[in-house]
Coordinates of C-alpha atoms and ligand atoms in Angstrom, one line a residue:
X105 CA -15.8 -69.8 -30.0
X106 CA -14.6 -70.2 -26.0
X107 CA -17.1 -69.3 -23.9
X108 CA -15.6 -65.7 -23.3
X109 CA -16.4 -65.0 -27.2
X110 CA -19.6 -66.5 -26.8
X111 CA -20.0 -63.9 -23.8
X112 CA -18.4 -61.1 -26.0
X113 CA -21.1 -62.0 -28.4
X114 CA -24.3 -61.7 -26.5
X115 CA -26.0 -58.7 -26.1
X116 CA -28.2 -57.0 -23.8
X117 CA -29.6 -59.4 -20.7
X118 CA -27.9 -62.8 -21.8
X119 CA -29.4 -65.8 -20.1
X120 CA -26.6 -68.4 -19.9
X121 CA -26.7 -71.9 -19.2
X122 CA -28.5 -72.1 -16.1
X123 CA -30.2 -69.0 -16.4
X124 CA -28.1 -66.5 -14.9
X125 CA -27.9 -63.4 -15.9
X126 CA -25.5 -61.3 -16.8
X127 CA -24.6 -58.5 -19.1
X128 CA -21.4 -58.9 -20.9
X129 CA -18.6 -56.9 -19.8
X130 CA -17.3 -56.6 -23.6
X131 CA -19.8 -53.5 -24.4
X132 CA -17.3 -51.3 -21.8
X133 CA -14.1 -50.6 -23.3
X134 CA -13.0 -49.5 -20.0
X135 CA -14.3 -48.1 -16.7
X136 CA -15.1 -44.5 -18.2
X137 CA -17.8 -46.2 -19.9
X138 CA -19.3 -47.7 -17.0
X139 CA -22.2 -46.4 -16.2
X140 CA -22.2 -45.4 -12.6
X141 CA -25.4 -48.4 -11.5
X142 CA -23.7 -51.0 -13.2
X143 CA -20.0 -50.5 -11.1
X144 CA -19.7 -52.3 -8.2
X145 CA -20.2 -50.7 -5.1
X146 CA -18.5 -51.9 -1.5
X147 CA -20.4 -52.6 1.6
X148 CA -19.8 -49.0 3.5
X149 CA -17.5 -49.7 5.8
X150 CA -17.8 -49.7 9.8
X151 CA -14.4 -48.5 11.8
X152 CA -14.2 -49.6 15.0
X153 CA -10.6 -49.0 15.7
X154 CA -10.9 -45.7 16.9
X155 CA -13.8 -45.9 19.5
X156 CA -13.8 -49.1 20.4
X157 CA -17.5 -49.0 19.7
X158 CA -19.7 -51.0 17.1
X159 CA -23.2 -50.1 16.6
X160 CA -25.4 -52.1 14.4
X161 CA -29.7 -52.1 14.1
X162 CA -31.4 -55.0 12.6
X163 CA -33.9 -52.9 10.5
X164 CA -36.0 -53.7 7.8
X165 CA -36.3 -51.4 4.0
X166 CA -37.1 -51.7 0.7
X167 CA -34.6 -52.6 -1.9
X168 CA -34.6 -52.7 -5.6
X169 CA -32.4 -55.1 -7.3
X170 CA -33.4 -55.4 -10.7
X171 CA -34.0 -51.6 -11.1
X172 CA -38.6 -52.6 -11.3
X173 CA -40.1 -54.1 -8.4
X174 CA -39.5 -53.2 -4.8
X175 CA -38.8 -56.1 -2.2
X176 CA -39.0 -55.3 1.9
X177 CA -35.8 -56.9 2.4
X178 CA -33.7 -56.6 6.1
X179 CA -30.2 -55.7 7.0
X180 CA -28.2 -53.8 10.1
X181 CA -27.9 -50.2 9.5
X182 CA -29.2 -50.2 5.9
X183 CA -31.9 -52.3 3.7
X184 CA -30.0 -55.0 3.0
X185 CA -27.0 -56.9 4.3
X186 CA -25.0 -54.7 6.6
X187 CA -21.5 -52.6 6.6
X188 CA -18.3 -54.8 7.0
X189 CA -17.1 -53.9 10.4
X190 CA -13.5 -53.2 10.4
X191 CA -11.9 -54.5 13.6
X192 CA -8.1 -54.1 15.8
X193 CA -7.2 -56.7 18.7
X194 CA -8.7 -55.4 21.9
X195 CA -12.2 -54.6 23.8
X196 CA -14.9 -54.0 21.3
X197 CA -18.1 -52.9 23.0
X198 CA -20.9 -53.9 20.9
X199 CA -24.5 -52.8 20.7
X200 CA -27.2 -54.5 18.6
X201 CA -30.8 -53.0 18.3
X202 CA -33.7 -55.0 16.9
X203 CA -36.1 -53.0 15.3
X204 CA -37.9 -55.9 13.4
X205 CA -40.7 -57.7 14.5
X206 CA -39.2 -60.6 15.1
X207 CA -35.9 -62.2 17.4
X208 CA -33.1 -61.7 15.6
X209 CA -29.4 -62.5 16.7
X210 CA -26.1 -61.5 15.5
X211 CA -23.5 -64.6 15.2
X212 CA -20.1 -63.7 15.3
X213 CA -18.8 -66.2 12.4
X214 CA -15.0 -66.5 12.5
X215 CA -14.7 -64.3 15.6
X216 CA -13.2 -66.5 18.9
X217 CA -15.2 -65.3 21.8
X218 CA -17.0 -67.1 24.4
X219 CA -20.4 -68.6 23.7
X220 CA -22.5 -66.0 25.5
X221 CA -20.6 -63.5 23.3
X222 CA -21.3 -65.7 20.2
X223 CA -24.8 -64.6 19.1
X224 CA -26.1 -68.0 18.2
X225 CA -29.4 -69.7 18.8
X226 CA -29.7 -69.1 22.3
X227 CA -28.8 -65.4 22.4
X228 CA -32.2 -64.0 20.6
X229 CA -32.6 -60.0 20.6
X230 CA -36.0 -59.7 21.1
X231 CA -37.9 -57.6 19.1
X232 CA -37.5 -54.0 19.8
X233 CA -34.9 -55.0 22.4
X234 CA -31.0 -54.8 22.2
X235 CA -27.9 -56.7 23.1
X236 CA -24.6 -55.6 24.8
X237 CA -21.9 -58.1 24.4
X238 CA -18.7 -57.0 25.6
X239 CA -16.0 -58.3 23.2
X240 CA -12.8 -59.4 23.1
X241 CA -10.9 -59.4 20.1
X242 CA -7.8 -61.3 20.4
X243 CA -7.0 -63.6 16.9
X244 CA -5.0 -62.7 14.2
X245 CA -6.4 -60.7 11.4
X246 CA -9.0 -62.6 8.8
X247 CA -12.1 -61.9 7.3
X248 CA -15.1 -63.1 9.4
X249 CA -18.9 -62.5 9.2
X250 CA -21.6 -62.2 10.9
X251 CA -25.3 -63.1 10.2
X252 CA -28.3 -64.1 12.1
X253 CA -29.1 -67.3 13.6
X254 CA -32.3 -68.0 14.8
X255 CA -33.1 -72.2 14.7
X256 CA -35.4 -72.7 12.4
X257 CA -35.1 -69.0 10.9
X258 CA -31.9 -68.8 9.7
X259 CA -32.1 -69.8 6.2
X260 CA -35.3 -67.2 5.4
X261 CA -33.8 -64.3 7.9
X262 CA -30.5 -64.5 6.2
X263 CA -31.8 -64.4 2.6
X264 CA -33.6 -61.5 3.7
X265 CA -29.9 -59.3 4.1
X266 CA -28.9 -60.0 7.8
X267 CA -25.5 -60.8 7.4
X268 CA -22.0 -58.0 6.7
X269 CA -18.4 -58.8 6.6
X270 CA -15.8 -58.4 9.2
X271 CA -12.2 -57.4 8.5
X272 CA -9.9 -58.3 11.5
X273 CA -6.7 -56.2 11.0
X274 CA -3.6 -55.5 12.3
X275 CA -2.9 -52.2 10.3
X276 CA 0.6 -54.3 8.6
X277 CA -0.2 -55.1 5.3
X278 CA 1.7 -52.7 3.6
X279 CA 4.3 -54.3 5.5
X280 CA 3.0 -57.6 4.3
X281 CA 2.7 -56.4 0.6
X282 CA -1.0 -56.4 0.6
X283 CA -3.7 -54.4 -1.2
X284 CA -5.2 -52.7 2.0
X285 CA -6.9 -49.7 0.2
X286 CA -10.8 -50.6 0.6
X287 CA -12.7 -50.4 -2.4
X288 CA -9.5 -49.3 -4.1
X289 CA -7.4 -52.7 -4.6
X290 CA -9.2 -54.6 -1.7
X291 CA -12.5 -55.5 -2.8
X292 CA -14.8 -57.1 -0.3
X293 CA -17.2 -59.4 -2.6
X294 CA -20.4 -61.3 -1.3
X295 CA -21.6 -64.2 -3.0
X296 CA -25.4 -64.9 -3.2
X297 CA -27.5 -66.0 -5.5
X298 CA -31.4 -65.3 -5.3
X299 CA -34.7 -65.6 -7.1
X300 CA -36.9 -62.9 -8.4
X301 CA -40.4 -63.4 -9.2
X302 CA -42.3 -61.9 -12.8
X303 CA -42.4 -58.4 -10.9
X304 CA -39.1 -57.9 -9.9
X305 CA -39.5 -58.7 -6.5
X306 CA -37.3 -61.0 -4.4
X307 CA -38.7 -63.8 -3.3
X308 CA -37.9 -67.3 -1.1
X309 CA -40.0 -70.0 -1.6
X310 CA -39.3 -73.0 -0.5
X311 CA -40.6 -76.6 -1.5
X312 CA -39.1 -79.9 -0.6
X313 CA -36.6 -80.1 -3.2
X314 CA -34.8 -76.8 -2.1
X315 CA -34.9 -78.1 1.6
X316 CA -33.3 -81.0 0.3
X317 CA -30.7 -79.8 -1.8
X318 CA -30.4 -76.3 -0.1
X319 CA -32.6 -73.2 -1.5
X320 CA -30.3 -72.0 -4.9
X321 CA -31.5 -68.7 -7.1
X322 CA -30.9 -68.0 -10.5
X323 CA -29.5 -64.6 -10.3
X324 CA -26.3 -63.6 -9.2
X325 CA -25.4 -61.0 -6.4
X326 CA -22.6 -59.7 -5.3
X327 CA -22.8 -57.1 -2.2
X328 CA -26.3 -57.1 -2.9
X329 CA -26.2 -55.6 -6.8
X330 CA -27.0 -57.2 -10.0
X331 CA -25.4 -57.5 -12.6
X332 CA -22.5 -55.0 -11.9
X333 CA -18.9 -54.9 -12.9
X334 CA -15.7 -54.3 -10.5
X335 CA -13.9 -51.3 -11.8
X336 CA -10.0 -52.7 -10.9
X337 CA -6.6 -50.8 -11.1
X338 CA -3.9 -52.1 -13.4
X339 CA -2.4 -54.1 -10.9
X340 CA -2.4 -56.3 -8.1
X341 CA -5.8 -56.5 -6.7
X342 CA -7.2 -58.5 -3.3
X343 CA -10.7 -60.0 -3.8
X344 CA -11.8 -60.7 -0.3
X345 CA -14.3 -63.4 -0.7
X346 CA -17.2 -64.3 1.1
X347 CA -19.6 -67.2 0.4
X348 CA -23.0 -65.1 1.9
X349 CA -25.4 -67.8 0.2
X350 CA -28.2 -70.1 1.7
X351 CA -26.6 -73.7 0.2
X352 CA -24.6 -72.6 -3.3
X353 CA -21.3 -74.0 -3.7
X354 CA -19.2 -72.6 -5.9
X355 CA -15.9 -73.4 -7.7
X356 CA -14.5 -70.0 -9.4
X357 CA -12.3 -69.3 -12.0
X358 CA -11.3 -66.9 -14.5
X359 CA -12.4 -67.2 -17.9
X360 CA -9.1 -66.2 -19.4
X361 CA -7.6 -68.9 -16.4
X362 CA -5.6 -66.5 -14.7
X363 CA -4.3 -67.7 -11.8
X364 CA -5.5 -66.9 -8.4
X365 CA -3.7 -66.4 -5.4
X366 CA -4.9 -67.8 -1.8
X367 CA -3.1 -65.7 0.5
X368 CA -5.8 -66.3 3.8
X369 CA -9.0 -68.7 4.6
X370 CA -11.4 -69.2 7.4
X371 CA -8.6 -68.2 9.9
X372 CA -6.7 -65.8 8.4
X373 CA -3.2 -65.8 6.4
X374 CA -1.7 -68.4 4.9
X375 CA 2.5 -68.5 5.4
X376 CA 2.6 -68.2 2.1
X377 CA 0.1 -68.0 -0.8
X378 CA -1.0 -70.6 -2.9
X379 CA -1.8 -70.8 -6.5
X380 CA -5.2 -71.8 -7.8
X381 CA -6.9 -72.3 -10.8
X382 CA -9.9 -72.6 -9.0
X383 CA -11.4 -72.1 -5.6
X384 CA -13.9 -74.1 -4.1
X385 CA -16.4 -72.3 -1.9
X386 CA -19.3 -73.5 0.3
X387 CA -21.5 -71.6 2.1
X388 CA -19.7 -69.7 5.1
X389 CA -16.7 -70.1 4.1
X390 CA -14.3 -66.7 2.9
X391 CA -11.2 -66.9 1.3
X392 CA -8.4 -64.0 0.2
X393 CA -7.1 -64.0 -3.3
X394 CA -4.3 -61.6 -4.9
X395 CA -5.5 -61.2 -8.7
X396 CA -3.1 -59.5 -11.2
X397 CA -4.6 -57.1 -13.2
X398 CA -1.9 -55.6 -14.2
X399 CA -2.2 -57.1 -18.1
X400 CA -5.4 -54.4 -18.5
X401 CA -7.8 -57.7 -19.6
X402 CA -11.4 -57.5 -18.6
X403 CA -11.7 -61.2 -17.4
X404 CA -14.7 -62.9 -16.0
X405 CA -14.9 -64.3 -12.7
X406 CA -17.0 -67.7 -13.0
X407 CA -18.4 -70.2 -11.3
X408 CA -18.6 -74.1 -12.2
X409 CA -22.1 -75.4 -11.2
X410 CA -23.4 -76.3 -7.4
X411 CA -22.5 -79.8 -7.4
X412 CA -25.4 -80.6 -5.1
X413 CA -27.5 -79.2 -7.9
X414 CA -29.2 -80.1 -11.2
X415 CA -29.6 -83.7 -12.8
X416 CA -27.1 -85.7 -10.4
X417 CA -27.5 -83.9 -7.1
X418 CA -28.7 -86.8 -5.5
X419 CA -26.2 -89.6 -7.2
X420 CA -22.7 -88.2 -5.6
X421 CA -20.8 -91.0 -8.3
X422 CA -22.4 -89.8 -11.6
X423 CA -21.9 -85.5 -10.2
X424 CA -18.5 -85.0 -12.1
X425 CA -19.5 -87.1 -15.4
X426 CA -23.0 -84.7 -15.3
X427 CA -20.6 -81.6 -15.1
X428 CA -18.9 -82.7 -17.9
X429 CA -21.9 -83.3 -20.6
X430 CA -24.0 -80.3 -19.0
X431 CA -22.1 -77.4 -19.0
X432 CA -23.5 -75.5 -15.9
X433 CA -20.9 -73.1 -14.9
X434 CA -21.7 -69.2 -14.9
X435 CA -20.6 -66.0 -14.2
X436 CA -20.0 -64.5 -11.1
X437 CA -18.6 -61.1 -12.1
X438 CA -16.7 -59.6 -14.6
X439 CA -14.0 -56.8 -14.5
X440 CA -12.8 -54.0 -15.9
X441 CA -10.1 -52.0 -15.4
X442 CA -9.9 -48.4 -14.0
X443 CA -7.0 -46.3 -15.3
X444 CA -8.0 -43.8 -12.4
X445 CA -7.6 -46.0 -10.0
X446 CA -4.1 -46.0 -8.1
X447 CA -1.7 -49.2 -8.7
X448 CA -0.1 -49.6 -5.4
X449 CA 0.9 -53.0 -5.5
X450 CA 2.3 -54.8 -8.8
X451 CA 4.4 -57.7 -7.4
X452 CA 3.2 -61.0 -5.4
X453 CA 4.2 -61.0 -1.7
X454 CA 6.4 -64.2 -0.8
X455 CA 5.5 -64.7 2.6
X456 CA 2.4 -63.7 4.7
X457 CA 3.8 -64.5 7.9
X458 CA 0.5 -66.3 8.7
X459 CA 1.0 -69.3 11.5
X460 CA -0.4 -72.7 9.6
X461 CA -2.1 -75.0 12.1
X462 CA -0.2 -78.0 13.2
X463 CA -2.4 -79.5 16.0
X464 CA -0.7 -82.9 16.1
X465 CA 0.4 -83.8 19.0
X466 CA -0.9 -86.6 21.7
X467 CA -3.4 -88.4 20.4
X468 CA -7.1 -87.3 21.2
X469 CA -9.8 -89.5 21.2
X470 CA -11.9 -89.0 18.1
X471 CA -15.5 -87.8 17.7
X472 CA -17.6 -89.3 14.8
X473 CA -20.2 -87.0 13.1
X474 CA -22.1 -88.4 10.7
X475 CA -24.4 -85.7 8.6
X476 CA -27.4 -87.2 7.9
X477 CA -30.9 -86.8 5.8
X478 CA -32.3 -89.8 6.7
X479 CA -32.7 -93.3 5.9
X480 CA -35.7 -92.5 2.9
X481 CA -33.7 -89.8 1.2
X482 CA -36.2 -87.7 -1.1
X483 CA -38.4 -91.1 -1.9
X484 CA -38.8 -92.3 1.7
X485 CA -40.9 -91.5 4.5
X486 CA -38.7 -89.1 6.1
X487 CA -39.7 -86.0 3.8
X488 CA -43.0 -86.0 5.7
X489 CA -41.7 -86.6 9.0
X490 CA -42.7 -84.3 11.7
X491 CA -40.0 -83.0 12.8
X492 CA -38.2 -80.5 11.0
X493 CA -40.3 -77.5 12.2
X494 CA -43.0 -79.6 9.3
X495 CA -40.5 -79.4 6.0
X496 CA -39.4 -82.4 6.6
X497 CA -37.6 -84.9 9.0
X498 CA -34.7 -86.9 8.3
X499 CA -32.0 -83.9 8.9
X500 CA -29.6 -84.9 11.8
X501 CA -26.3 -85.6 12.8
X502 CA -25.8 -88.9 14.7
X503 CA -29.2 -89.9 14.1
X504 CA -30.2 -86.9 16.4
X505 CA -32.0 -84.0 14.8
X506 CA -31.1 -80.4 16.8
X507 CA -33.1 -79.6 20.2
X508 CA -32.1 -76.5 21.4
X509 CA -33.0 -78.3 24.9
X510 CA -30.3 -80.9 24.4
X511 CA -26.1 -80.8 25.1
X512 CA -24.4 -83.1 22.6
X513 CA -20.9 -82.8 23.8
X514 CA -19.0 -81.7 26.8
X515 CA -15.2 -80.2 26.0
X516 CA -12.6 -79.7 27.6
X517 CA -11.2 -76.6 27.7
X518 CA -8.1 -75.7 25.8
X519 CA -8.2 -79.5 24.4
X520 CA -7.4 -80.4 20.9
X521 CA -10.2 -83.1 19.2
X522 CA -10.1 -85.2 16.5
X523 CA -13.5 -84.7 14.5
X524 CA -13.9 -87.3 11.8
X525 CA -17.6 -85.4 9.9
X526 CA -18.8 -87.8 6.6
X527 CA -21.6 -87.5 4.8
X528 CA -23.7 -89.9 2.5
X529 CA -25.6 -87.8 0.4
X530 CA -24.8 -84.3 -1.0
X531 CA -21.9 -82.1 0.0
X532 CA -22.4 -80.4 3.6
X533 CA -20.3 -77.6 4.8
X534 CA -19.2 -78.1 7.9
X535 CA -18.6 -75.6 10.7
X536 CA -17.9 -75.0 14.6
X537 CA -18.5 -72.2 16.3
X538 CA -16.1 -70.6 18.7
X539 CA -13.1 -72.5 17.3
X540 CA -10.6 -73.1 14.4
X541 CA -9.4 -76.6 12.9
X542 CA -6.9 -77.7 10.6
X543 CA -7.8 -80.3 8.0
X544 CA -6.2 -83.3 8.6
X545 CA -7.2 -85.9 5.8
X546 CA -10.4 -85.4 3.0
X547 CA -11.3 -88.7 2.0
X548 CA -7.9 -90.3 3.1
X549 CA -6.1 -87.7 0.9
X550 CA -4.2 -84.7 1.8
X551 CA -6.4 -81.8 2.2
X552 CA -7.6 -79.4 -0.6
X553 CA -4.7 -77.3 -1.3
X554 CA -7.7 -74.3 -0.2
X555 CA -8.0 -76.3 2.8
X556 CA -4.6 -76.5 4.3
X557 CA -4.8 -72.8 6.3
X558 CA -6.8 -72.5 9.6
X559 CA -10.4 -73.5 8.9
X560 CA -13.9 -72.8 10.4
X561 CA -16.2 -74.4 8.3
X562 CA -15.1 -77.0 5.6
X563 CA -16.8 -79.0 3.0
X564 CA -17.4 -82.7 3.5
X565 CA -17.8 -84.8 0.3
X566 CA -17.1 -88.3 1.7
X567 CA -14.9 -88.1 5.1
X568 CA -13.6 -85.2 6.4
X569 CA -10.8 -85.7 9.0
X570 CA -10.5 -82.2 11.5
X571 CA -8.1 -81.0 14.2
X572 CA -10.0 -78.8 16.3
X573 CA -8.5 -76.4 19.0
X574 CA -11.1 -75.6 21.6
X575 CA -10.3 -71.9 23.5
X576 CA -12.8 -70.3 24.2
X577 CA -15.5 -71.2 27.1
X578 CA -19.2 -71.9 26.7
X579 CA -21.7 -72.6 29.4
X580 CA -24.7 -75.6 28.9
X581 CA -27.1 -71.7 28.8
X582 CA -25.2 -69.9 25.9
X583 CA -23.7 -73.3 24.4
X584 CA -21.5 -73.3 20.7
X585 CA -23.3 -74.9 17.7
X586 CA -21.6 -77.2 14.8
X587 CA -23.9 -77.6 11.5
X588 CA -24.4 -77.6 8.3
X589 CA -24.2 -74.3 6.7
X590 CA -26.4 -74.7 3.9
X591 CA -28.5 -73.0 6.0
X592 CA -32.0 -75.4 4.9
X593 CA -30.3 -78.1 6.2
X594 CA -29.0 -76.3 9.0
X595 CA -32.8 -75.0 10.0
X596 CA -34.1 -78.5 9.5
X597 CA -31.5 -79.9 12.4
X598 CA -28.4 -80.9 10.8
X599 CA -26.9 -79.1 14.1
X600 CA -25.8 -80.0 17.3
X601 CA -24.3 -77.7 20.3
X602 CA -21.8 -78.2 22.6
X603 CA -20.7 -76.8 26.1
X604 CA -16.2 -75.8 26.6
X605 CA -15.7 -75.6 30.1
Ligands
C2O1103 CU1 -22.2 -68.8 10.0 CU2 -23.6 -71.1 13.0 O1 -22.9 -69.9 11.5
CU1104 CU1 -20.5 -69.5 13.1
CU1105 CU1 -26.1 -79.9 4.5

């Protein structure tokens, strides 16, 4: 019996493995059997392109996941997370209310714009106040986010929903091939994972463990629902993917191992797309896949376990042989197909026309980050260490845990850097703010073949080797931040900010 059979099998609320929960997919013969709560919906969408105008409101509501128990959750113009903001090249007046009781900002994650633009740490919306950024889109078309990012709130403001999706377009993928038709054959998909306590109700609780190894649930969300299905059309489908969760990594795959085709990351499109069995994604990090559905299967999408997780989290050597006697993996979603649903593409584009990085050139000096947790690790001292807003100390990069007070770096304009990030313990996923980077080496190899597009936050197991093009400006005020984005660590001050100039 594979572990689809085994899936086939269960009925009702099946906890797998590791707890998660889903209901088989095997009880729907096909999408007119799906009841209406259980398909997938999309984030509603946001069109810019017309007005030029984006309106969003941090607000807070009351969502129900589990269909019992009500959690006051946030988001920007709904309850929880927000609508993905579709986006052309050109000015983009933007204006973000706060009606929460507390700062919020909005981060631009993926977009190029200058750091007072950027929405980090230093650009707080007040509560009850709003902010007016006047942006300039100019980057090819990708699919970004954006989320809040207060220091030391992240982690619990983003768990509570503030974060959407932005799709950067161009209006040419037909031209390109591409499923385009939102919803339809283009499915945006979140990835979280959460908790729920006895009563249904959502819940972040952190102790010292999930500090250390990044807060992880045990129930699966995608945009926000639980335990849904994507209704698909018998054909080639685009699963735009976005890795919305506080420190999960995840590697997906099919159950039936269908391949998967990377056609953008980070940065947007690859030149041309690049198959997969399986897609490793850390937290921040999106990625495009063409999926054929045209076969009329009901695969699974899955998930092997968080390798910073579980039994040998801590003992990086020991992680894969732990994988291999512990079967962690789980599912993500499952699908079904829709005979409704229009097939408009049914063949694999060859070419995406996207430009792949090639920063080499003169050689630039390189910068060493090292991302650290301290010297004591979970036994030592450094997990009662006062800094750390009291979780814990230890979190750092160079020895130097984030002050918002203090300017790590000073860069040069329209330079190209060398960044060599490692790490000691755990996987960290690595990202920059207000730039993109190629992947140079990943522990001396050639990069993941997921890797080798344009890049805005990586994963560093080991050494990481980056290129990193530096456009946009940002004053020593409204400086760019690079971190961690397991967003505990992150909080905790494995961040550092720099000034372009
Ligand atoms: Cu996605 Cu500094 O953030
Ligand atoms: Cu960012
Ligand atoms: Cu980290």
């Amino acid at each position: 019996m594979n572990r689809r059979h085994f899936l086939l099998a269960s009925t009702g609320l099946a906890a797998l493995g590791t707890g998660f929960l889903v209901r088989p997919p095997g009880e729907f013969l096909s999408a007119r059997d799906l009841p209406g709560r259980r398909r997938l919906q999309m984030p509603a969408r946001l069109d810019t392109r017309a007005s030029g105008r984006l309106e969003l409101t941090a607000m807070e509501g009351r969502s129900n996941f589990l269909g019992h128990g009500e959690t006051l959750t946030t988001g920007f113009n709904q309850s929880y997370l927000g609508p993905t903001i579709i986006m052309r090249e050109g000015p983009l007046g933007a204006n973000v209310r706060n009606t929460l009781n507390r700062a919020v900002t909005a981060h631009w994650h993926g977009l190029l714009v200058p750091g007072e633009h950027d929405g980090g740490p230093h650009l707080p919306i007040p509560q009850g106040e709003f902010w007016k950024p006047d942006l300039e889109i100019a980057q090819p078309p990708s699919t970004a986010w954006y989320h809040t990012h207060i220091h030391g709130a992240t982690a619990q403001q983003v768990y509570s929903g503030l974060a959407g999706v932005i799709q950067l377009t161009d209006g040419r993928d037909d031209q390109r091939g591409l499923p385009s038709d939102y919803g339809v054959d283009d499915l945006t998909l979140v990835l979280q994972d959460r908790r729920f306590d006895g009563s249904g109700r959502m819940v972040y609780d952190v102790d010292m463990m999930d500090v250390m190894h990044g807060f992880t649930g045990d129930t699966m969300m995608v945009n926000g629902q639980v335990d849904t299905v994507a209704a698909v059309p018998k054909g080639i489908v685009r699963l735009r993917l976005v890795n919305g969760s506080n420190a999960r990594i995840y590697r997906l795959y099919f159950d039936d191992g269908r391949p998967m085709h990377l056609v953008a990351t980070d940065g947007g499109y690859l030149d041309t797309p690049v198959v997969l069995e399986r897609l490793r994604l850390a937290p921040g990090e999106r990625a495009e896949l063409l999926v054929d559905f045209s076969d009329g299967a009901m695969p699974v999408l899955m998930s092997d376990g968080d390798p910073n997780q579980g039994p040998g989290g801590m003992m990086g050597r020991i992680r894969g042989l732990v994988d291999t006697i512990i079967d962690r993996s789980f599912p993500v979603l499952p699908f079904v197909q829709d005979d409704s649903l229009p097939v408009r593409i049914t063949r694999l584009p060859e070419a995406l026309g996207g430009p792949m990085p090639n920063l080499a050139g003169p050689r630039t000096a390189a910068r060493r980050f090292s991302l650290d947790m301290g010297a004591g690790g979970m036994m030592g001292r450094g997990m009662m260490g006062r800094r750390g807003r009291g979780m814990m100390g230890g979190f750092a990069i160079n020895g130097r845990p984030f002050d918002m007070q203090r300017i790590d770096l000073e860069i040069a304009r329209g330079s190209v850097e060398r960044w060599i990030v490692s790490t000691s313990m755990l996987a960290h996923p690595f990202h920059i703010h207000g730039a993109l980077f190629q992947v140079v080496s990943d522990n001396g190899r050639a990069p993941r073949p997921e890797n080798t597009g344009w890049k805005d936050t990586v994963l560093v197991d080991g050494t990481t080797e980056l290129l990193v093009r530096f456009d946009m400006p940002a004053s020593r005020e409204t400086p760019f931040m690079y971190h961690c984005h397991i967003l505990e660590h992150e909080d905790a001050g494995m961040m550092g900010q720099f000034a372009v100039s």
